[in-house]
Structure formats: structure tokens, C-alpha cells
Coordinates of C-alpha atoms in Angstrom, one line a residue:
Chain A
X1403 CA 13.2 121.0 -17.8
X1404 CA 15.9 123.5 -17.3
X1405 CA 18.1 125.3 -19.5
X1406 CA 21.7 126.1 -18.0
X1407 CA 22.1 129.0 -20.6
X1408 CA 18.7 130.6 -19.8
X1409 CA 19.6 129.9 -16.1
X1410 CA 22.7 131.6 -16.2
X1411 CA 21.7 134.6 -18.4
X1412 CA 18.5 135.3 -16.0
X1413 CA 20.9 134.7 -12.7
X1414 CA 23.6 137.1 -14.1
X1415 CA 20.7 140.1 -14.3
X1416 CA 19.5 139.1 -10.5
X1417 CA 22.3 138.3 -8.7
X1418 CA 23.3 142.2 -7.7
X1419 CA 19.4 142.7 -6.5
X1420 CA 19.7 139.1 -4.4
X1421 CA 23.0 140.0 -3.1
X1422 CA 21.3 143.7 -1.9
X1423 CA 18.4 142.0 -0.3
X1424 CA 20.7 139.1 0.6
X1425 CA 22.7 141.8 3.1
X1426 CA 19.8 143.7 3.6
X1427 CA 17.7 141.0 5.3
X1428 CA 20.3 139.4 7.0
X1429 CA 21.4 142.7 8.7
X1430 CA 17.6 143.4 9.5
X1431 CA 17.0 140.0 11.5
X1432 CA 20.7 140.6 13.2
X1433 CA 19.2 144.2 14.4
X1434 CA 16.2 142.4 15.6
X1435 CA 18.3 140.1 17.5
X1436 CA 21.1 142.6 18.6
X1437 CA 17.8 144.7 20.2
X1438 CA 16.1 141.9 22.0
X1439 CA 17.9 142.1 25.3
X1440 CA 17.4 145.9 25.9
X1441 CA 13.6 146.1 24.3
X1442 CA 13.3 143.0 26.4
X1443 CA 14.2 145.1 29.8
X1444 CA 13.1 148.4 28.6
X1445 CA 9.8 147.7 26.7
X1446 CA 8.1 144.5 28.1
X1447 CA 5.3 146.0 29.4
X1448 CA 4.8 147.7 26.4
X1449 CA 5.0 145.2 24.2
X1450 CA 2.6 142.9 26.0
X1451 CA -0.1 146.1 26.2
X1452 CA -0.5 146.5 22.5
X1453 CA -4.0 146.0 21.1
X1454 CA -5.1 142.5 20.3
X1455 CA -5.8 143.5 16.6
X1456 CA -2.1 144.4 16.6
X1457 CA -0.9 141.2 17.8
X1458 CA -3.3 139.4 15.5
X1459 CA -1.5 140.3 12.5
X1460 CA 1.8 138.6 13.8
X1461 CA -0.5 135.5 14.0
X1462 CA -2.2 134.9 17.5
X1463 CA -3.3 137.5 20.3
X1464 CA -2.0 135.6 23.0
X1465 CA 1.4 135.7 22.2
X1466 CA 3.8 136.7 24.7
X1467 CA 5.5 139.4 22.5
X1468 CA 7.7 140.4 25.2
X1469 CA 9.7 136.8 24.6
X1470 CA 12.2 136.0 22.3
X1471 CA 10.0 133.8 20.2
X1472 CA 7.5 136.8 20.0
X1473 CA 9.6 139.2 19.6
X1474 CA 11.2 137.5 16.4
X1475 CA 7.9 136.6 15.3
X1476 CA 7.7 140.4 15.1
X1477 CA 10.6 140.8 13.4
X1478 CA 9.6 138.2 10.4
X1479 CA 6.1 140.1 10.0
X1480 CA 7.9 143.4 10.0
X1481 CA 6.4 145.4 6.5
X1482 CA 10.2 146.1 5.7
X1483 CA 10.8 142.1 5.4
X1484 CA 7.1 141.4 3.4
X1485 CA 8.1 144.3 1.0
X1486 CA 11.4 143.4 0.4
X1487 CA 10.2 140.0 -0.5
X1488 CA 7.3 141.0 -2.2
X1489 CA 9.7 143.4 -4.3
X1490 CA 12.0 140.8 -5.2
X1491 CA 9.2 138.1 -6.3
X1492 CA 7.0 140.4 -8.0
X1493 CA 9.8 142.1 -10.2
X1494 CA 11.4 138.7 -11.0
X1495 CA 7.6 137.0 -12.1
X1496 CA 7.1 140.3 -13.9
X1497 CA 10.5 140.1 -16.0
X1498 CA 9.9 136.4 -16.7
X1499 CA 7.6 137.3 -19.4
X1500 CA 5.9 140.5 -19.6
X1501 CA 9.2 142.0 -19.1
X1502 CA 11.1 140.2 -21.7
X1503 CA 7.9 141.1 -24.1
X1504 CA 8.1 144.4 -23.1
X1505 CA 11.4 145.3 -24.0
X1506 CA 11.2 142.8 -27.3
X1507 CA 13.6 140.4 -26.0
X1508 CA 11.4 137.7 -26.0
X1509 CA 11.3 137.3 -29.6
X1510 CA 15.5 136.6 -29.5
X1511 CA 14.9 134.0 -27.1
X1512 CA 11.3 132.2 -28.0
X1513 CA 13.0 132.5 -32.0
X1514 CA 15.5 130.0 -30.4
X1515 CA 14.9 126.0 -30.6
X1516 CA 13.7 126.2 -26.5
X1517 CA 10.4 125.3 -25.5
X1518 CA 8.2 128.4 -23.7
X1519 CA 8.2 125.8 -20.6
X1520 CA 12.0 125.8 -20.4
X1521 CA 12.0 129.6 -20.4
X1522 CA 9.3 130.0 -18.0
X1523 CA 11.4 127.3 -15.5
X1524 CA 14.1 128.6 -16.0
X1525 CA 13.0 132.1 -14.7
X1526 CA 11.2 130.3 -11.9
X1527 CA 14.3 128.4 -11.0
X1528 CA 16.3 131.6 -10.0
X1529 CA 13.4 133.3 -8.5
X1530 CA 13.2 130.2 -6.1
X1531 CA 17.0 130.0 -5.9
X1532 CA 16.5 133.7 -4.9
X1533 CA 13.5 133.1 -2.7
X1534 CA 15.9 130.6 -0.7
X1535 CA 18.3 132.6 -0.3
X1536 CA 16.3 135.3 1.3
X1537 CA 14.7 133.0 3.5
X1538 CA 18.2 131.9 4.7
X1539 CA 19.4 135.5 5.2
X1540 CA 16.5 136.2 8.0
X1541 CA 17.9 132.7 9.5
X1542 CA 21.2 133.5 9.5
X1543 CA 20.9 137.1 10.4
X1544 CA 19.5 135.4 13.8
X1545 CA 21.8 133.1 13.8
X1546 CA 24.8 135.4 14.1
X1547 CA 23.0 137.3 17.0
X1548 CA 22.9 133.8 18.7
X1549 CA 26.8 133.0 17.6
X1550 CA 27.7 136.4 19.3
X1551 CA 25.7 135.5 22.4
X1552 CA 23.0 138.0 22.4
X1553 CA 20.2 135.6 22.5
X1554 CA 19.3 131.7 22.2
X1555 CA 17.0 131.3 19.8
X1556 CA 15.7 127.6 19.0
X1557 CA 17.3 127.7 15.6
X1558 CA 14.9 124.7 14.6
X1559 CA 11.7 126.8 14.9
X1560 CA 13.1 129.4 13.5
X1561 CA 14.1 127.5 10.4
X1562 CA 10.6 126.5 10.3
X1563 CA 9.5 130.3 10.6
X1564 CA 11.7 131.3 7.7
X1565 CA 10.3 128.4 5.6
X1566 CA 6.8 129.9 6.3
X1567 CA 8.5 133.0 5.1
X1568 CA 9.7 130.9 1.9
X1569 CA 5.8 129.3 1.5
X1570 CA 4.3 132.8 1.9
X1571 CA 6.2 134.2 -1.3
X1572 CA 6.3 130.9 -2.9
X1573 CA 2.5 131.8 -3.2
X1574 CA 3.1 135.2 -4.2
X1575 CA 5.4 133.8 -6.9
X1576 CA 2.0 131.5 -8.1
X1577 CA 0.2 134.6 -8.8
X1578 CA 2.8 137.0 -9.8
X1579 CA 4.0 134.3 -12.5
X1580 CA 0.4 133.7 -13.8
X1581 CA -0.4 137.9 -14.2
X1582 CA 3.3 138.2 -16.2
X1583 CA 2.3 135.0 -18.5
X1584 CA -0.9 136.8 -19.1
X1585 CA 0.3 140.0 -19.6
X1586 CA 3.0 142.2 -22.1
X1587 CA 3.4 145.4 -20.0
X1588 CA 5.7 145.8 -17.1
X1589 CA 3.9 148.4 -15.4
X1590 CA 0.8 146.5 -15.7
X1591 CA 2.0 143.2 -14.5
X1592 CA 4.1 144.7 -11.7
X1593 CA 0.9 146.8 -10.8
X1594 CA -1.5 144.0 -10.6
X1595 CA 0.4 141.7 -8.6
X1596 CA 1.5 144.1 -6.2
X1597 CA -1.9 145.2 -6.0
X1598 CA -3.2 141.7 -5.3
X1599 CA -0.6 141.6 -2.7
X1600 CA -1.5 144.8 -1.0
X1601 CA -5.3 143.4 -1.3
X1602 CA -4.7 140.6 0.7
X1603 CA -2.1 142.7 3.4
X1604 CA -5.3 144.6 3.7
X1605 CA -8.0 141.5 4.0
X1606 CA -5.8 140.2 6.7
X1607 CA -5.4 143.7 8.4
X1608 CA -9.3 144.3 8.1
X1609 CA -10.0 140.4 8.7
X1610 CA -8.1 140.5 12.3
X1611 CA -9.0 144.3 13.3
X1612 CA -12.9 144.2 12.6
X1613 CA -15.0 141.1 13.6
X1614 CA -17.5 141.5 10.8
X1615 CA -14.7 141.2 8.6
X1616 CA -13.2 138.3 9.9
X1617 CA -15.1 136.0 7.0
X1618 CA -12.0 137.6 4.7
X1619 CA -9.1 135.7 6.7
X1620 CA -9.6 132.2 5.0
X1621 CA -9.3 134.2 1.6
X1622 CA -5.9 135.9 2.4
X1623 CA -2.6 133.9 2.0
X1624 CA -1.3 136.2 4.9
X1625 CA -3.6 134.5 7.5
X1626 CA -1.5 131.2 6.3
X1627 CA 1.9 133.0 7.6
X1628 CA 1.9 132.8 11.5
X1629 CA 5.9 133.1 12.6
X1630 CA 5.3 134.0 15.9
X1631 CA 3.1 130.7 16.5
X1632 CA 5.9 128.7 14.8
X1633 CA 8.4 130.1 17.1
X1634 CA 6.7 129.6 19.9
X1635 CA 5.9 126.0 18.9
X1636 CA 1.9 126.5 20.0
X1637 CA 1.3 124.6 16.8
X1638 CA 2.7 123.0 13.8
X1639 CA 3.1 125.3 10.8
X1640 CA 2.7 122.1 8.4
X1641 CA -1.0 122.9 7.7
X1642 CA -0.4 126.3 6.5
X1643 CA 2.5 125.5 4.5
X1644 CA 0.6 122.6 2.9
X1645 CA -1.9 125.7 2.1
X1646 CA 0.6 128.1 0.8
X1647 CA 2.6 125.4 -1.2
X1648 CA -0.6 124.2 -2.6
X1649 CA -2.0 127.8 -3.9
X1650 CA 1.8 128.8 -5.2
X1651 CA 2.1 125.1 -7.3
X1652 CA -1.6 125.4 -8.6
X1653 CA -0.7 128.7 -10.0
X1654 CA 2.9 128.1 -11.5
X1655 CA 1.1 125.5 -13.2
X1656 CA -1.7 127.8 -14.6
X1657 CA 1.3 130.7 -15.5
X1658 CA 2.8 127.6 -17.7
X1659 CA -0.7 126.8 -19.5
X1660 CA -1.3 130.4 -19.6
X1661 CA 2.2 131.0 -21.8
X1662 CA 2.3 128.1 -23.8
X1663 CA -1.2 129.1 -25.2
X1664 CA -0.7 132.7 -25.8
X1665 CA 0.9 135.0 -28.4
X1666 CA 4.3 136.7 -28.2
X1667 CA 3.4 139.9 -29.6
Chain B
X233 CA 11.7 121.4 -52.0
X234 CA 9.7 124.4 -50.8
X235 CA 11.0 125.2 -47.6
X236 CA 7.8 127.7 -46.7
X237 CA 4.4 126.9 -47.4
X238 CA 1.3 128.2 -45.9
X239 CA -2.2 127.7 -46.9
X240 CA -4.9 130.2 -45.9
X241 CA -2.9 131.4 -43.3
X242 CA -5.1 134.1 -41.4
X243 CA -4.9 136.1 -38.2
X244 CA -7.3 138.0 -36.4
X245 CA -6.8 140.2 -33.7
X246 CA -10.2 141.0 -32.2
X247 CA -12.1 142.6 -35.2
X248 CA -8.9 143.5 -36.8
X249 CA -7.8 141.5 -39.6
X250 CA -3.8 141.2 -39.6
X251 CA -3.5 138.6 -42.3
X252 CA -6.0 137.3 -44.6
X253 CA -5.5 133.9 -46.2
X254 CA -2.1 134.1 -47.3
X255 CA -1.1 131.2 -49.8
X256 CA 2.7 131.3 -50.4
X257 CA 5.4 128.5 -51.4
X258 CA 9.2 129.4 -51.2
X259 CA 11.4 127.2 -52.6
X260 CA 15.0 126.3 -51.2
X261 CA 17.7 128.4 -52.5
X262 CA 15.5 131.5 -53.0
X263 CA 15.9 134.9 -51.8
X264 CA 12.4 136.0 -51.3
X265 CA 11.4 139.8 -50.7
X266 CA 8.3 141.0 -48.6
X267 CA 7.2 144.1 -49.3
X268 CA 4.5 145.8 -47.6
X269 CA 3.5 149.3 -45.8
X270 CA 3.7 149.6 -42.1
X271 CA 1.0 147.2 -40.5
X272 CA 0.3 145.5 -43.8
X273 CA 0.9 142.4 -42.0
X274 CA 4.7 141.7 -42.4
X275 CA 5.9 141.3 -39.3
X276 CA 2.4 139.1 -38.3
X277 CA 3.5 136.7 -40.9
X278 CA 6.8 136.4 -39.9
X279 CA 5.6 135.6 -36.4
X280 CA 3.2 133.3 -37.5
X281 CA 6.3 131.6 -39.6
X282 CA 8.5 131.3 -36.5
X283 CA 5.1 130.2 -33.8
X284 CA 5.5 133.2 -32.5
X285 CA 1.6 133.7 -32.6
X286 CA -1.2 131.3 -33.3
X287 CA -3.1 131.4 -36.9
X288 CA -6.8 132.5 -36.5
X289 CA -7.1 129.9 -39.5
X290 CA -4.9 128.0 -41.8
X291 CA -1.7 126.1 -41.7
X292 CA 1.9 127.2 -42.4
X293 CA 4.9 124.5 -42.8
X294 CA 8.6 125.4 -42.6
X295 CA 11.3 123.6 -43.6
X296 CA 8.8 120.7 -44.0
X297 CA 7.3 120.7 -40.3
X298 CA 4.0 122.4 -39.5
X299 CA 4.8 125.5 -37.1
X300 CA 2.8 125.5 -33.9
X301 CA 3.6 127.3 -30.5
X302 CA 5.0 124.4 -29.1
X303 CA 7.8 122.7 -31.2
X304 CA 11.0 124.3 -30.6
X305 CA 12.9 122.0 -32.4
X306 CA 11.5 123.6 -35.5
X307 CA 13.5 126.5 -35.1
X308 CA 17.0 124.7 -35.1
X309 CA 17.3 125.6 -38.6
X310 CA 16.0 128.8 -38.9
X311 CA 17.8 132.2 -38.3
X312 CA 15.8 135.4 -37.4
X313 CA 16.5 138.7 -37.2
X314 CA 13.6 140.8 -35.9
X315 CA 12.5 144.1 -36.9
X316 CA 13.4 147.0 -34.4
X317 CA 16.0 144.8 -32.7
X318 CA 16.3 144.8 -29.1
X319 CA 19.2 143.1 -27.3
X320 CA 19.9 142.6 -23.7
X321 CA 21.6 146.1 -23.3
X322 CA 23.6 144.9 -20.3
X323 CA 25.7 142.7 -22.1
X324 CA 28.7 142.9 -24.1
X325 CA 28.7 142.1 -28.0
X326 CA 30.7 138.9 -27.3
X327 CA 28.2 137.8 -24.9
X328 CA 25.3 138.2 -26.7
X329 CA 26.8 136.0 -29.6
X330 CA 27.9 133.6 -27.2
X331 CA 24.4 133.2 -25.3
X332 CA 22.5 133.0 -28.4
X333 CA 24.7 130.5 -29.9
X334 CA 24.5 128.3 -26.9
X335 CA 20.9 127.4 -27.9
X336 CA 22.4 125.6 -31.0
X337 CA 25.0 124.3 -28.9
X338 CA 27.2 126.1 -31.3
X339 CA 31.3 125.6 -30.9
X340 CA 32.6 126.2 -34.3
X341 CA 32.8 129.8 -34.5
X342 CA 34.1 130.3 -38.3
X343 CA 30.8 132.1 -39.6
X344 CA 30.8 134.4 -36.8
X345 CA 34.2 135.4 -37.4
X346 CA 34.0 135.6 -41.0
X347 CA 30.9 137.8 -40.8
X348 CA 32.2 140.0 -37.7
X349 CA 35.3 140.7 -40.4
X350 CA 33.1 141.2 -43.3
X351 CA 30.7 143.5 -41.7
X352 CA 33.4 145.4 -39.8
X353 CA 32.4 145.0 -36.4
X354 CA 35.6 145.9 -34.5
X355 CA 36.8 143.5 -32.0
X356 CA 36.5 146.3 -29.4
X357 CA 32.8 146.8 -30.1
X358 CA 32.5 143.0 -29.1
X359 CA 34.2 144.0 -25.7
X360 CA 31.7 146.8 -25.1
X361 CA 28.1 146.8 -23.6
X362 CA 25.2 146.8 -26.1
X363 CA 24.1 149.7 -24.6
X364 CA 26.9 151.7 -26.0
X365 CA 26.2 150.6 -29.6
X366 CA 25.2 152.7 -32.5
X367 CA 21.9 151.5 -34.1
X368 CA 24.3 150.4 -37.0
X369 CA 26.5 148.1 -34.5
X370 CA 23.3 146.9 -32.9
X371 CA 22.3 145.8 -36.5
X372 CA 25.6 144.1 -37.5
X373 CA 25.3 142.2 -34.0
X374 CA 21.9 141.1 -34.9
X375 CA 22.9 140.1 -38.6
X376 CA 25.8 137.8 -37.0
X377 CA 23.5 136.2 -34.6
X378 CA 21.2 135.0 -36.9
X379 CA 23.6 133.6 -39.3
X380 CA 26.2 132.3 -36.8
X381 CA 24.6 128.8 -36.6
X382 CA 24.4 128.2 -40.2
X383 CA 20.6 128.1 -40.4
X384 CA 18.8 126.7 -43.4
X385 CA 16.7 129.4 -43.4
X386 CA 16.8 132.9 -42.6
X387 CA 14.1 135.6 -41.8
X388 CA 15.0 138.9 -41.9
X389 CA 13.0 141.5 -41.1
X390 CA 14.1 145.1 -42.2
X391 CA 17.7 143.6 -42.2
X392 CA 19.6 146.5 -43.6
X393 CA 18.2 149.4 -41.4
X394 CA 20.5 151.6 -39.9
X395 CA 23.6 150.1 -42.1
X396 CA 25.6 152.4 -44.5
X397 CA 25.7 152.0 -48.0
X398 CA 29.5 150.1 -47.6
X399 CA 28.2 147.6 -45.5
X400 CA 24.7 147.1 -46.9
X401 CA 26.3 146.1 -50.0
X402 CA 28.4 143.6 -48.5
X403 CA 25.5 142.4 -46.6
X404 CA 23.8 141.7 -50.2
X405 CA 27.2 140.0 -51.2
X406 CA 26.7 137.7 -48.0
X407 CA 22.9 137.1 -48.9
X408 CA 24.3 136.0 -52.6
X409 CA 26.8 133.6 -51.0
X410 CA 24.2 132.0 -48.9
X411 CA 21.7 131.8 -51.9
X412 CA 24.5 129.8 -53.7
X413 CA 24.9 127.5 -50.6
X414 CA 21.3 126.5 -51.1
X415 CA 20.1 128.5 -48.3
X416 CA 16.9 130.1 -48.4
X417 CA 16.3 134.0 -47.2
X418 CA 13.1 135.7 -46.6
X419 CA 13.2 139.0 -46.3
X420 CA 11.2 141.9 -45.2
X421 CA 12.3 145.5 -46.4
X422 CA 11.1 149.0 -47.1
X423 CA 14.0 149.3 -49.6
X424 CA 12.4 148.7 -52.8
X425 CA 16.2 149.2 -54.2
X426 CA 17.6 146.7 -52.2
X427 CA 15.0 143.9 -52.8
X428 CA 15.4 144.6 -56.7
X429 CA 19.1 144.2 -56.4
X430 CA 19.4 141.0 -54.5
X431 CA 15.3 139.3 -54.6
X432 CA 14.3 136.9 -57.3
X433 CA 11.2 136.5 -55.9
X434 CA 9.0 139.2 -54.2
X435 CA 5.7 139.0 -52.2
X436 CA 3.5 142.3 -51.7
X437 CA 1.3 142.6 -48.8
X438 CA -1.6 144.7 -48.6
X439 CA -3.9 145.3 -45.7
X440 CA -3.0 141.5 -44.7
X441 CA -3.6 140.1 -48.0
X442 CA -1.0 139.3 -50.2
X443 CA -1.7 140.5 -53.5
X444 CA 1.5 139.9 -55.3
X445 CA 3.9 136.6 -55.3
X446 CA 6.1 136.6 -58.3
X447 CA 9.7 136.9 -59.8
X448 CA 10.2 140.5 -60.2
X449 CA 11.3 140.5 -63.9
X450 CA 7.4 138.9 -64.0
X451 CA 5.9 141.7 -62.3
X452 CA 7.8 144.4 -64.1
X453 CA 6.5 143.1 -67.3
X454 CA 3.1 142.4 -66.4
X455 CA 2.4 145.9 -64.8
X456 CA 3.9 149.1 -65.8
X457 CA 5.9 150.2 -68.4
X458 CA 7.4 153.7 -68.5
X459 CA 7.0 154.7 -72.2
X460 CA 8.5 158.0 -74.0
X461 CA 7.7 158.8 -77.6
X462 CA 8.3 161.6 -80.2
X463 CA 5.9 162.0 -83.0
X464 CA 7.4 163.4 -86.2
X465 CA 4.4 166.1 -86.1
X466 CA 2.4 167.2 -83.4
X467 CA -1.0 164.9 -82.6
X468 CA -4.5 165.8 -81.4
X469 CA -5.1 166.0 -77.9
X470 CA -6.8 162.5 -77.7
X471 CA -4.5 160.3 -79.2
X472 CA -3.4 158.9 -76.1
X473 CA -7.3 158.2 -74.8
X474 CA -6.5 154.7 -74.6
X475 CA -7.6 152.4 -71.6
X476 CA -4.7 151.8 -69.1
X477 CA -2.6 154.8 -70.7
X478 CA -1.9 157.6 -68.6
X479 CA 0.0 160.7 -70.0
X480 CA 2.2 161.9 -67.5
X481 CA 3.6 164.9 -69.9
X482 CA 2.6 165.5 -73.5
X483 CA 3.3 169.0 -75.9
X484 CA 1.5 167.1 -78.5
X485 CA 4.7 166.0 -80.1
X486 CA 6.5 164.5 -76.9
X487 CA 5.1 162.6 -74.2
X488 CA 5.9 160.7 -71.6
X489 CA 3.1 158.1 -70.6
X490 CA 2.6 155.4 -68.3
X491 CA 1.1 152.1 -69.4
X492 CA -0.5 149.9 -67.1
X493 CA -1.1 146.0 -68.4
X494 CA -0.8 145.5 -72.0
X495 CA 1.4 147.3 -74.6
X496 CA -0.5 146.3 -77.6
X497 CA -3.2 148.9 -77.7
X498 CA -0.6 151.9 -77.7
X499 CA 1.8 150.1 -80.0
X500 CA -1.7 149.8 -82.3
X501 CA -2.4 153.5 -82.1
X502 CA 1.6 154.2 -82.8
X503 CA 1.6 152.3 -85.6
X504 CA -0.8 154.7 -87.4
X505 CA 1.4 157.8 -86.8
X506 CA 4.6 158.8 -87.6
X507 CA 7.1 157.9 -84.6
X508 CA 10.6 159.6 -84.7
X509 CA 11.5 157.9 -81.6
X510 CA 10.3 155.6 -78.7
X511 CA 11.3 154.0 -75.7
X512 CA 10.0 151.8 -73.4
X513 CA 11.2 150.5 -70.0
X514 CA 10.2 148.5 -67.3
X515 CA 8.7 150.1 -63.9
X516 CA 11.1 149.9 -61.1
X517 CA 10.0 148.0 -58.3
X518 CA 8.8 151.2 -56.5
X519 CA 6.8 152.0 -59.3
X520 CA 5.1 148.3 -59.0
X521 CA 4.6 148.7 -55.3
X522 CA 3.2 152.2 -55.6
X523 CA 0.9 150.9 -58.1
X524 CA -0.4 148.0 -55.9
X525 CA -1.1 150.7 -53.2
X526 CA -2.5 153.3 -55.4
X527 CA -5.8 151.9 -55.9
X528 CA -6.1 151.6 -52.2
X529 CA -5.3 155.2 -51.2
X530 CA -7.9 156.2 -54.1
X531 CA -10.5 154.3 -52.5
X532 CA -9.3 155.6 -49.1
X533 CA -9.5 159.3 -50.1
X534 CA -13.0 159.2 -52.1
X535 CA -15.7 160.5 -50.3
X536 CA -18.9 158.4 -49.8

């Protein structure tokens, strides 16, 4: 299913990006952990006074945001985290098919004795390894804070919250790969995938902000990403994880079908 | 044994016909030149043969196997040089060759080393990232990667683009060597002199249709002859008013003519006069090519 030669080639081209993002994400989550004691003492009242609509964005308006789990949940929902993950997944997916065609290197690869399935699977393997490492970076940043004695988080629940982040962007990978498999232009593939991600985020935002738009919530993947709830241990994330992984798997399967049926031109 | 066979091969892109009912059969050990203007369908045919695109109708067989999008093993015995070659710019030359060679499990580098020497790709270039390569160096690397796994069929799209004349000649020798080893070479080219020099058979494609597929000598004999005739005495204006004969130049006594098709009507006319000198030359491949395209451009330029 995978082609070691291709995986090595794709990884060689993505490794610097993965390394930079890994350091940025772990540093950011370390900062979140390190600032908790100060924020907890100085800004607890402010945190609790946040409007429910804003709190809903992190999963649940009833979460105690001044608590460590609530604060870490805020960190894991921070736009910087979401943008870095989205940028990595969307650019990786685009490079897999649309980017190769756009650069005209697809001819070079697909004229070899290797199936399109292997080519896509090899790209996907590197994307998922990268996604795993980035999710691990968010966990390790907090673990470093705990190691230095700044906080005492529940590392098991934290791992589950990071798994939620992995699942959310596994779903993003699903449609980003499907779009890439259907297009031949880097800008178009990036634009469509980023546009769809922004649309889902906007649906989540507006659905939480406005009662009459609540009906949108089940249709956006961000609804199923609830790090605050997971960290507080209010509810099991299993159902949300299953939904996100199912969405990702279905769309990834579709992207293999699209690539195996399309012209490379 | 035919190495390439196509039957009714057709490709449409929406309402545009890129290739129309192409029937082709190329035997083992042939160097086949494929000619056509830009957009005539050369690259479309190559992409169909490699299974990069699906035919709208018809079928193709390469090395005895039917071409389809999902049969990668078919490509194990094919070497391919794309037109407008693009390589991974951040890789060094040696990395590109190793990376592409690994798809074939390539361990023996005898062919690669021989071609590096023949095409004069310096060892320092192999240690340099491809983004620093000149057009010619990239083309040399492209040629080497196509040949390095000792394929039975080479599909080369504009192989000498960017090569200097000296390296072009060496490349022609490589092609002849490979033909002698029983390999088949399918090459598209804009360089008609090159095709005339190295190919024994040529296909001409125009607007997606294969309008000629013959040995070069047969085409030359059949199509156009350049005739130069000197008469002992000036003749009347209408002497060369013969179907298929175009007067390129005439001063009444000396004339340069272009004869399409049968030479005999002209020779019969000349037999009735006193000729002091006569020379007949077969057309170059360029003349033949232009002849096939002349009709089309005349049709396009005629107001309706």
C-alpha cells in the first residue's frame, strides 16, 4: 500500500515544515501552561465573565474557564493552533495531487511502475505522521509545563483532547485530499480547502452566537471538537471522535477513487 | 512483434477533439518519429500510451498489454522523457536519478554511468541542486533517467530540446545503439532534420488525426519532388501548366518546379521538348511536413 521510496521523498520535502510547526505548537502550549498560574490569580473573574456565546466556541458555556482544564481547552481552541494545523493539512493535501500536476512532476512519478493508490497513500502517510507529531507537540508543550512544576494537568485527558485535535484535522484532511484529487491547480486546491474550513468555522461561530443559526451546528466539523469538555471530563469524546474519523475516512476513500479515475493533464 | 498498437484511439476534452481514431502499429526495434504542430495531439497520444489519461474511444496496447490507468506494471519496461521536463528542483542531480531508479529496483548503474559520460554531465553537476541547472543540463538528466533502467520501449517527447549540436549528435548515436539492441523508440520532435536523420518511420499528426504513417523514403518518393529543368530553347508560358506541378521559378528557359504526386505527366511533357539539363530531388521531411499542413492553412485562410 505504501511506497518507501515515495514516502522518503515526500517526507524529505515536508520535514522542515513539520519541525517548525512542531516547535511552534509545543512552545505555544507551553506558554499556555506557563501563564495559567498568573491568569488564574489575576484574571479568573474576567474569564468566568466571558459571554456564553464565546465560551460555546470552546465546547460548553458551562465550563469553568478559570480552571486549568478550561484554560487548556481555550489554548487548544486558539485560532493560532487551528490555523497552523489547517495550513499543514491543506498544504500537504494539495501537494499530493494538485501540486504535483501543477508542477508537472506528476508525469514523472505516474509514468513509473507505481499505482496511483500507492502514490496517494504515501503522501497520506506523511501527512498523518505529521499530523500525529503536531498533535503530540500540543501535548508535549503542556507536559513540559507540568514537568517544570507550573501546573498539574490530567495527562490522560490531555492526550484525549490532543486526539480530538488529530481527529478534527483528520476530517479536514479528508476533504482537502478529495479536493486535491479532483483539481490540477495548487491555488485552486488550497483556496477551496481553506474556504471550506473557514466556512465550517464560521458555521460553528454563527451557530453558537445566534439561536436561529443553531441548526448549522450538526453540519460543521468544529462542533465535534470539544477539548474543554474532554479536559474537564464532563463527557466522553468517543462519539465525537467516531464522527470525525468517519468523515475523514469516507472522504479519503473518495479521494482514492477520484484519483484512480481521473486524467492527469 | 508490434510494441505499440492503437486501434481507433480517440480523446475528446469536452467538445474539443484532441485525438481522432488513431490506428498505429510500431514494430520492435524501430525508431519512430512523431511529428505535428503545437496542439496537434502528439502529447495526448503519448499520455494515452502511458496510461496517464483515458481514451474516449478505442484502445492501445503497449508491449503486448492493454493500456489502462490502473496497470502500473506495464510501465516497468518503458522509459519516458516528458516534454517541458520538470524535476524536483530541490533535489541534487544524483538524488533525482537514484529516486527515479528505485521505482525499478535499479542497482546496476552501468547504463547511467555510461550516459553521464556520453552526454557530458559533469560529476559536479550531479552534486548540484536541479534548480541551478541550465535547460540543457536538465534535459541531459531527463534523458539519463529515461534510459537508466534499460527499458524495452522509450517514449521521448522532444528529447533534444536545449541540447547543443555536439551533444545532439552523441544522443543520435545512443538512439542508433539502442535500436541495434532491439529497443523501440517513439519520439516526438519539432526538429525535422533530426527525425530525418535518426528515424526510419514517421507519423504526422494534424488536428488529432494521423495523416501519414510511413517510412521516410516512401513518403519522400510519394509526395513531393523538386525538379530543376533547363531547356535548350525558351518555351511558352503554359508548358508547365500540368496538374500537380507548381512553378517556383521560371525564366522561360530554366525552371524550378515542385511536383506533387506522380512525376510522369511532367516527364511526358518534357519528352516533347529539348532538355539540356534535368535534376529531380526528393523533398526533405520539412517539405513533406509543410505539405501536409499547407492544405489545412489554406482552408483556414479562405474567407467563407
